[in-house]
mmCIF file with all atom_site columns, C-alpha atoms in Angstrom:
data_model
loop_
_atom_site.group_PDB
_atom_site.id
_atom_site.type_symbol
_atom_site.label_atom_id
_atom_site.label_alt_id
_atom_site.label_comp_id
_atom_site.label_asym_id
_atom_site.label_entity_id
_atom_site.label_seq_id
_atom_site.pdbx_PDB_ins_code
_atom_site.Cartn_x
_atom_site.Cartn_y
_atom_site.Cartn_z
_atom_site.occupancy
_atom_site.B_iso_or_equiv
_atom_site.pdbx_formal_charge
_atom_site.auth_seq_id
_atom_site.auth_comp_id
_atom_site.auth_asym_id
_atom_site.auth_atom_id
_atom_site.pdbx_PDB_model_num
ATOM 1   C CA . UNK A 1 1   ? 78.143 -4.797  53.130 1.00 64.00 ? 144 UNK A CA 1
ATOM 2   C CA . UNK A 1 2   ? 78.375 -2.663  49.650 1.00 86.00 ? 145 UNK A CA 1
ATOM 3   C CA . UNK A 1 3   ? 75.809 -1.776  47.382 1.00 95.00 ? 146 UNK A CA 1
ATOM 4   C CA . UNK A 1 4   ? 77.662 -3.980  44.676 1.00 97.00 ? 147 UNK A CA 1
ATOM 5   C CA . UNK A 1 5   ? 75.621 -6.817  43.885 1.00 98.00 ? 148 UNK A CA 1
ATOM 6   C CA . UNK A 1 6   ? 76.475 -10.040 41.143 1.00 98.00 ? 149 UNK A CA 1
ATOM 7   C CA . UNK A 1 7   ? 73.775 -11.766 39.101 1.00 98.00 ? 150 UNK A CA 1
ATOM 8   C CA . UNK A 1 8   ? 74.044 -14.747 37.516 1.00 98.00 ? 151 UNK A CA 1
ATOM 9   C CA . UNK A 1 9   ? 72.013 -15.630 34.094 1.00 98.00 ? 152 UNK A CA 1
ATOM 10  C CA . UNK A 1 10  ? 71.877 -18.598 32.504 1.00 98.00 ? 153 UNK A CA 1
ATOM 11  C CA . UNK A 1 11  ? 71.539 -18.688 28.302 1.00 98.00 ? 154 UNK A CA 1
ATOM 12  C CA . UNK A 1 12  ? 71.702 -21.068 25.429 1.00 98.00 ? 155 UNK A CA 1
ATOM 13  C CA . UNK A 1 13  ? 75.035 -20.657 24.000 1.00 98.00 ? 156 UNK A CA 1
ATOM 14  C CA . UNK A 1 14  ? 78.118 -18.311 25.409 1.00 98.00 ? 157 UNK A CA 1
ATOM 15  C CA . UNK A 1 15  ? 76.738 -16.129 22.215 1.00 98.00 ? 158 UNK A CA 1
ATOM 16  C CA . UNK A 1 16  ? 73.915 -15.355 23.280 1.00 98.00 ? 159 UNK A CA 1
ATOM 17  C CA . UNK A 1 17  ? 75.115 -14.767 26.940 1.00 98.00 ? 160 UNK A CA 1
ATOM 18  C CA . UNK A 1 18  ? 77.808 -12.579 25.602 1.00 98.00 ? 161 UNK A CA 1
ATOM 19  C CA . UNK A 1 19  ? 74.967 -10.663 23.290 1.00 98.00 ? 162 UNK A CA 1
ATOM 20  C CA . UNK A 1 20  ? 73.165 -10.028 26.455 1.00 98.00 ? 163 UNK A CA 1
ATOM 21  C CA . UNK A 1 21  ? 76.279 -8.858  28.287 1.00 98.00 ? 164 UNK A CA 1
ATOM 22  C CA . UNK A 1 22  ? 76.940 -5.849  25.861 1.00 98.00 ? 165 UNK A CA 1
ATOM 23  C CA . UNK A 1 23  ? 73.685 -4.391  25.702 1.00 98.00 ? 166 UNK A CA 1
ATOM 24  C CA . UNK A 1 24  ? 73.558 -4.577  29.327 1.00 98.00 ? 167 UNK A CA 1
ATOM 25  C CA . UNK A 1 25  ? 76.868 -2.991  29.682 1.00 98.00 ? 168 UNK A CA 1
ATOM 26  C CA . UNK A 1 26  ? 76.251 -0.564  26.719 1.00 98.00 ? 169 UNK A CA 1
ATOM 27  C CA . UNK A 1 27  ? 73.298 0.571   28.541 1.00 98.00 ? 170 UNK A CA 1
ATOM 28  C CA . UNK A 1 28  ? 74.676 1.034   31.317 1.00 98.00 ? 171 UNK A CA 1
ATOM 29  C CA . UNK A 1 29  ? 72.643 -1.498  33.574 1.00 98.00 ? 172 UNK A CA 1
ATOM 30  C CA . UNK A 1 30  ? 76.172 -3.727  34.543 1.00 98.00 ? 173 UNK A CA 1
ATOM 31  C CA . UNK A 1 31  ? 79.494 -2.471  34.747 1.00 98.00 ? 174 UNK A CA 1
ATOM 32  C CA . UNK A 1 32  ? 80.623 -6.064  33.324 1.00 98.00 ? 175 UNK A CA 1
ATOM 33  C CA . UNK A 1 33  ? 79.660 -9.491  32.581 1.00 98.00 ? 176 UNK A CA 1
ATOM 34  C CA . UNK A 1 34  ? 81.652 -12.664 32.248 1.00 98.00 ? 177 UNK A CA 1
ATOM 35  C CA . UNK A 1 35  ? 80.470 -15.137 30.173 1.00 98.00 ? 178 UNK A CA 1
ATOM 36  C CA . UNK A 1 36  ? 81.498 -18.714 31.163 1.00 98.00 ? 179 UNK A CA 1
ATOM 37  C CA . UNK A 1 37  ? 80.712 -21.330 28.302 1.00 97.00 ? 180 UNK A CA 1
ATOM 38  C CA . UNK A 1 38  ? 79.797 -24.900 28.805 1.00 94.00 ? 181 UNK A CA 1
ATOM 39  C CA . UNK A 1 39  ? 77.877 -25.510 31.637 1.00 95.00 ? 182 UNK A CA 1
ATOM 40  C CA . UNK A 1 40  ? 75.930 -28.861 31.071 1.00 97.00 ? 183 UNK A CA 1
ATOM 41  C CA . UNK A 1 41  ? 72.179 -27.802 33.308 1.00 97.00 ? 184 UNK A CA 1
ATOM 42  C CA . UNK A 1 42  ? 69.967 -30.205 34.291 1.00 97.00 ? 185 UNK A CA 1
ATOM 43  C CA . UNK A 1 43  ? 66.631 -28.880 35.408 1.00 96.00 ? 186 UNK A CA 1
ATOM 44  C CA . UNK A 1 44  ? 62.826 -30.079 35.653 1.00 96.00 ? 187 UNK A CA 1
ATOM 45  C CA . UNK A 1 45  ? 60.512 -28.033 33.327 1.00 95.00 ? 188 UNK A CA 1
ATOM 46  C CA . UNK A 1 46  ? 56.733 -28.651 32.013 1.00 96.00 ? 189 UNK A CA 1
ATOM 47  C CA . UNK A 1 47  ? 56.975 -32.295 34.258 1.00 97.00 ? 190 UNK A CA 1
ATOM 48  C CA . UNK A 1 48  ? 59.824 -33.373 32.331 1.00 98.00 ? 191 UNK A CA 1
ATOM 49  C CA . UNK A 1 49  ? 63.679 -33.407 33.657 1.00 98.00 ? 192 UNK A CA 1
ATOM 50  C CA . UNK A 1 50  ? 66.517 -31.817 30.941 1.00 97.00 ? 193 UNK A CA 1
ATOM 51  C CA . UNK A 1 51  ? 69.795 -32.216 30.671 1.00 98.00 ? 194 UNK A CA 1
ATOM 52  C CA . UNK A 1 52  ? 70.849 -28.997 28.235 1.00 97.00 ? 195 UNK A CA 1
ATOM 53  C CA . UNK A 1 53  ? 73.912 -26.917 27.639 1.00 98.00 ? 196 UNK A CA 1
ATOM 54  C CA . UNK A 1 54  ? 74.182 -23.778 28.382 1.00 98.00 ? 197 UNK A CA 1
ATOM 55  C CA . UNK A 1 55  ? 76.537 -20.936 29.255 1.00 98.00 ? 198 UNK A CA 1
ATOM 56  C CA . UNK A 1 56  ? 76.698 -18.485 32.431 1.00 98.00 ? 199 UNK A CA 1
ATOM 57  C CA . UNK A 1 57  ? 76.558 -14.779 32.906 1.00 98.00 ? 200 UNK A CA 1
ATOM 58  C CA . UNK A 1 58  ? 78.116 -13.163 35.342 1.00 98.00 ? 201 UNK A CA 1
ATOM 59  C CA . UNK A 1 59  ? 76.833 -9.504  36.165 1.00 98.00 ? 202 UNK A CA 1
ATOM 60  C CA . UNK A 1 60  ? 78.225 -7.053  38.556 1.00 98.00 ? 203 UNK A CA 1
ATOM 61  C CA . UNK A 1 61  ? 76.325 -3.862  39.082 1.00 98.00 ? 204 UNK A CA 1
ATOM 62  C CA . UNK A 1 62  ? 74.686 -1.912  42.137 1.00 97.00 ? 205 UNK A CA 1
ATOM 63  C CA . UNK A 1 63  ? 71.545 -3.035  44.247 1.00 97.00 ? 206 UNK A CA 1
ATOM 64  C CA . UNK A 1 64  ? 70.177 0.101   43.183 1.00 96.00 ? 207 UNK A CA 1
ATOM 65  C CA . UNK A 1 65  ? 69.774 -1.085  39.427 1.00 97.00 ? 208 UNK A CA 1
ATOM 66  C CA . UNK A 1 66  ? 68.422 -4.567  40.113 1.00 98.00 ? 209 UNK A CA 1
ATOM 67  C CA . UNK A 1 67  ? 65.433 -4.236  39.204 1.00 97.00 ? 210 UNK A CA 1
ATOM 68  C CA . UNK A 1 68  ? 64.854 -2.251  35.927 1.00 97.00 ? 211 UNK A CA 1
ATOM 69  C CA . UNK A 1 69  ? 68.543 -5.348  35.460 1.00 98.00 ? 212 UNK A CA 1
ATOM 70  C CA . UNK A 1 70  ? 66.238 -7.743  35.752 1.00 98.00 ? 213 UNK A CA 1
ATOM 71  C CA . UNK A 1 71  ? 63.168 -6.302  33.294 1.00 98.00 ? 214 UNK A CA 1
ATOM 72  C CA . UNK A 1 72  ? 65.746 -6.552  30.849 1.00 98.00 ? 215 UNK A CA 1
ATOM 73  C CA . UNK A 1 73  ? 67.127 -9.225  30.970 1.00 98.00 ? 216 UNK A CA 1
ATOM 74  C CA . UNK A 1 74  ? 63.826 -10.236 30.821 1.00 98.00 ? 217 UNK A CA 1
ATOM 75  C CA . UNK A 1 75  ? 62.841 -8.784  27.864 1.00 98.00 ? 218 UNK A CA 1
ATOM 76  C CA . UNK A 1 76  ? 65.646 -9.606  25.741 1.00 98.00 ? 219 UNK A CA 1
ATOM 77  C CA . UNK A 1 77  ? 66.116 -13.581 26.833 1.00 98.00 ? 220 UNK A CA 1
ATOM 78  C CA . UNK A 1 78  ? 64.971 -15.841 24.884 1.00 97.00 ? 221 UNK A CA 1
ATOM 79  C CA . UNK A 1 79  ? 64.214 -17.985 27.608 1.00 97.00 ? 222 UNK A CA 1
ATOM 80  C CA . UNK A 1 80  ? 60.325 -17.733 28.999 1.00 95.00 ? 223 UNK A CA 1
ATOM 81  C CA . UNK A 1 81  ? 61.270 -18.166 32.534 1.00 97.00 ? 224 UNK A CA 1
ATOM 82  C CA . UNK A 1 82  ? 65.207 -17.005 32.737 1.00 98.00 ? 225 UNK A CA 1
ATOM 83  C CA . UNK A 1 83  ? 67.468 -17.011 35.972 1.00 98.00 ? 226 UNK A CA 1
ATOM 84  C CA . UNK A 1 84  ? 68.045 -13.718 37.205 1.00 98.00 ? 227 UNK A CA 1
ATOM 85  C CA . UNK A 1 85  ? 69.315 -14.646 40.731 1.00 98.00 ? 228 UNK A CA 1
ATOM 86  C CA . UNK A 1 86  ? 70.972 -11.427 42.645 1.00 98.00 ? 229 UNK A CA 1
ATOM 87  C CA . UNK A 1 87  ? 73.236 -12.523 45.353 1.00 98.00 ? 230 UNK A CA 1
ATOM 88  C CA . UNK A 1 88  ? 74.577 -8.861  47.479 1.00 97.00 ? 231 UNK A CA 1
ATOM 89  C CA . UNK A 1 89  ? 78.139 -8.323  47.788 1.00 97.00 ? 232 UNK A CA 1
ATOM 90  C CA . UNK A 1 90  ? 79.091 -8.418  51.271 1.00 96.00 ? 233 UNK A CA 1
ATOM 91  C CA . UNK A 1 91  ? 82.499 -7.101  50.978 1.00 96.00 ? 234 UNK A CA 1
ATOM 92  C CA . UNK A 1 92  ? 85.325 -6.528  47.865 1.00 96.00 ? 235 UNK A CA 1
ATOM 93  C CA . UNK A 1 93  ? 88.236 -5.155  46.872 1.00 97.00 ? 236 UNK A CA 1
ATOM 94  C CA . UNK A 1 94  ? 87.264 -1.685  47.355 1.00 95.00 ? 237 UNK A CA 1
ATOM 95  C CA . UNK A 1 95  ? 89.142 0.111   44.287 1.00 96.00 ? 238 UNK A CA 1
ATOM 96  C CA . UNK A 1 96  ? 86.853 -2.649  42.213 1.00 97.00 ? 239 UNK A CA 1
ATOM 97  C CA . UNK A 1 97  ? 83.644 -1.562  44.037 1.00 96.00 ? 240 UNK A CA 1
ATOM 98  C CA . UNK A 1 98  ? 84.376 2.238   43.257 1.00 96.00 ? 241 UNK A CA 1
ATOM 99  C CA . UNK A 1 99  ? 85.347 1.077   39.328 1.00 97.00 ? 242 UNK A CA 1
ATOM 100 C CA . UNK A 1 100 ? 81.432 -1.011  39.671 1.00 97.00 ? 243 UNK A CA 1
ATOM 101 C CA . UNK A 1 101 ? 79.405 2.027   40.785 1.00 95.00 ? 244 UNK A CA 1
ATOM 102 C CA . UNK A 1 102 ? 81.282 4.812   38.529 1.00 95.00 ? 245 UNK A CA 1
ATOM 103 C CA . UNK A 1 103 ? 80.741 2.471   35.500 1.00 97.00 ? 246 UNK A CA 1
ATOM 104 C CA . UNK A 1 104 ? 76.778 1.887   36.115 1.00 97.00 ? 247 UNK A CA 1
ATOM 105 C CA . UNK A 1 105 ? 73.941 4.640   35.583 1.00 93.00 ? 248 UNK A CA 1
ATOM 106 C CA . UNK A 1 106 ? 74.204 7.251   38.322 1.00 88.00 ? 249 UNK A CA 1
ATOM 107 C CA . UNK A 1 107 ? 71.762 6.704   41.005 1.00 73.00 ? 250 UNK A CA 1
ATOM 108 C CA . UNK A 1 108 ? 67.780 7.502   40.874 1.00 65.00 ? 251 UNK A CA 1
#
């Protein structure tokens, strides 16, 4: 196990993912995010099933940094309930780890 960690994020256009992305990076929250456009979600919200586009974002950052992660993303989606799933990195290519940790905010 590592202290690397991914979390994925859903938006409403690979823009908007991407606009996420840098001021998560900028801030140093995620060493990097990959944006993958065109995902087609279909989801039950308010009673009623959608079928929407959307894009994915792909964070990579330390389990350290989750959570003040996640109260961003929270406070800059648009969304009113966003995904924000962490999933803990179990292993990795360690020279990639090392890159993830030295380009995140130094621990608390």
């Amino acid at each position: 196990m590592t202290d690397a960690v991914v979390v994925f994020v859903t938006a409403p256009s690979a823009d908007k993912a991407a606009e996420l992305a840098r001021t998560l990076v900028e801030e140093q929250l995620a060493a990097c995010g990959n944006v993958i456009p065109a995902l087609r979600s279909i989801y039950r919200w308010e009673g009623k099933v959608h079928d929407e586009p959307e894009a994915l974002l792909i964070l990579k950052t330390r389990a350290n940094l989750f959570e003040a992660l996640r109260e961003r993303i929270v406070a800059l989606h648009p969304y009113q309930v966003p995904e924000v799933l962490r999933l803990d990195v179990a292993a990795g290519h360690l020279p990639y780890l090392e890159w993830i940790g030295a380009s995140v905010r130094p621990s608390p």
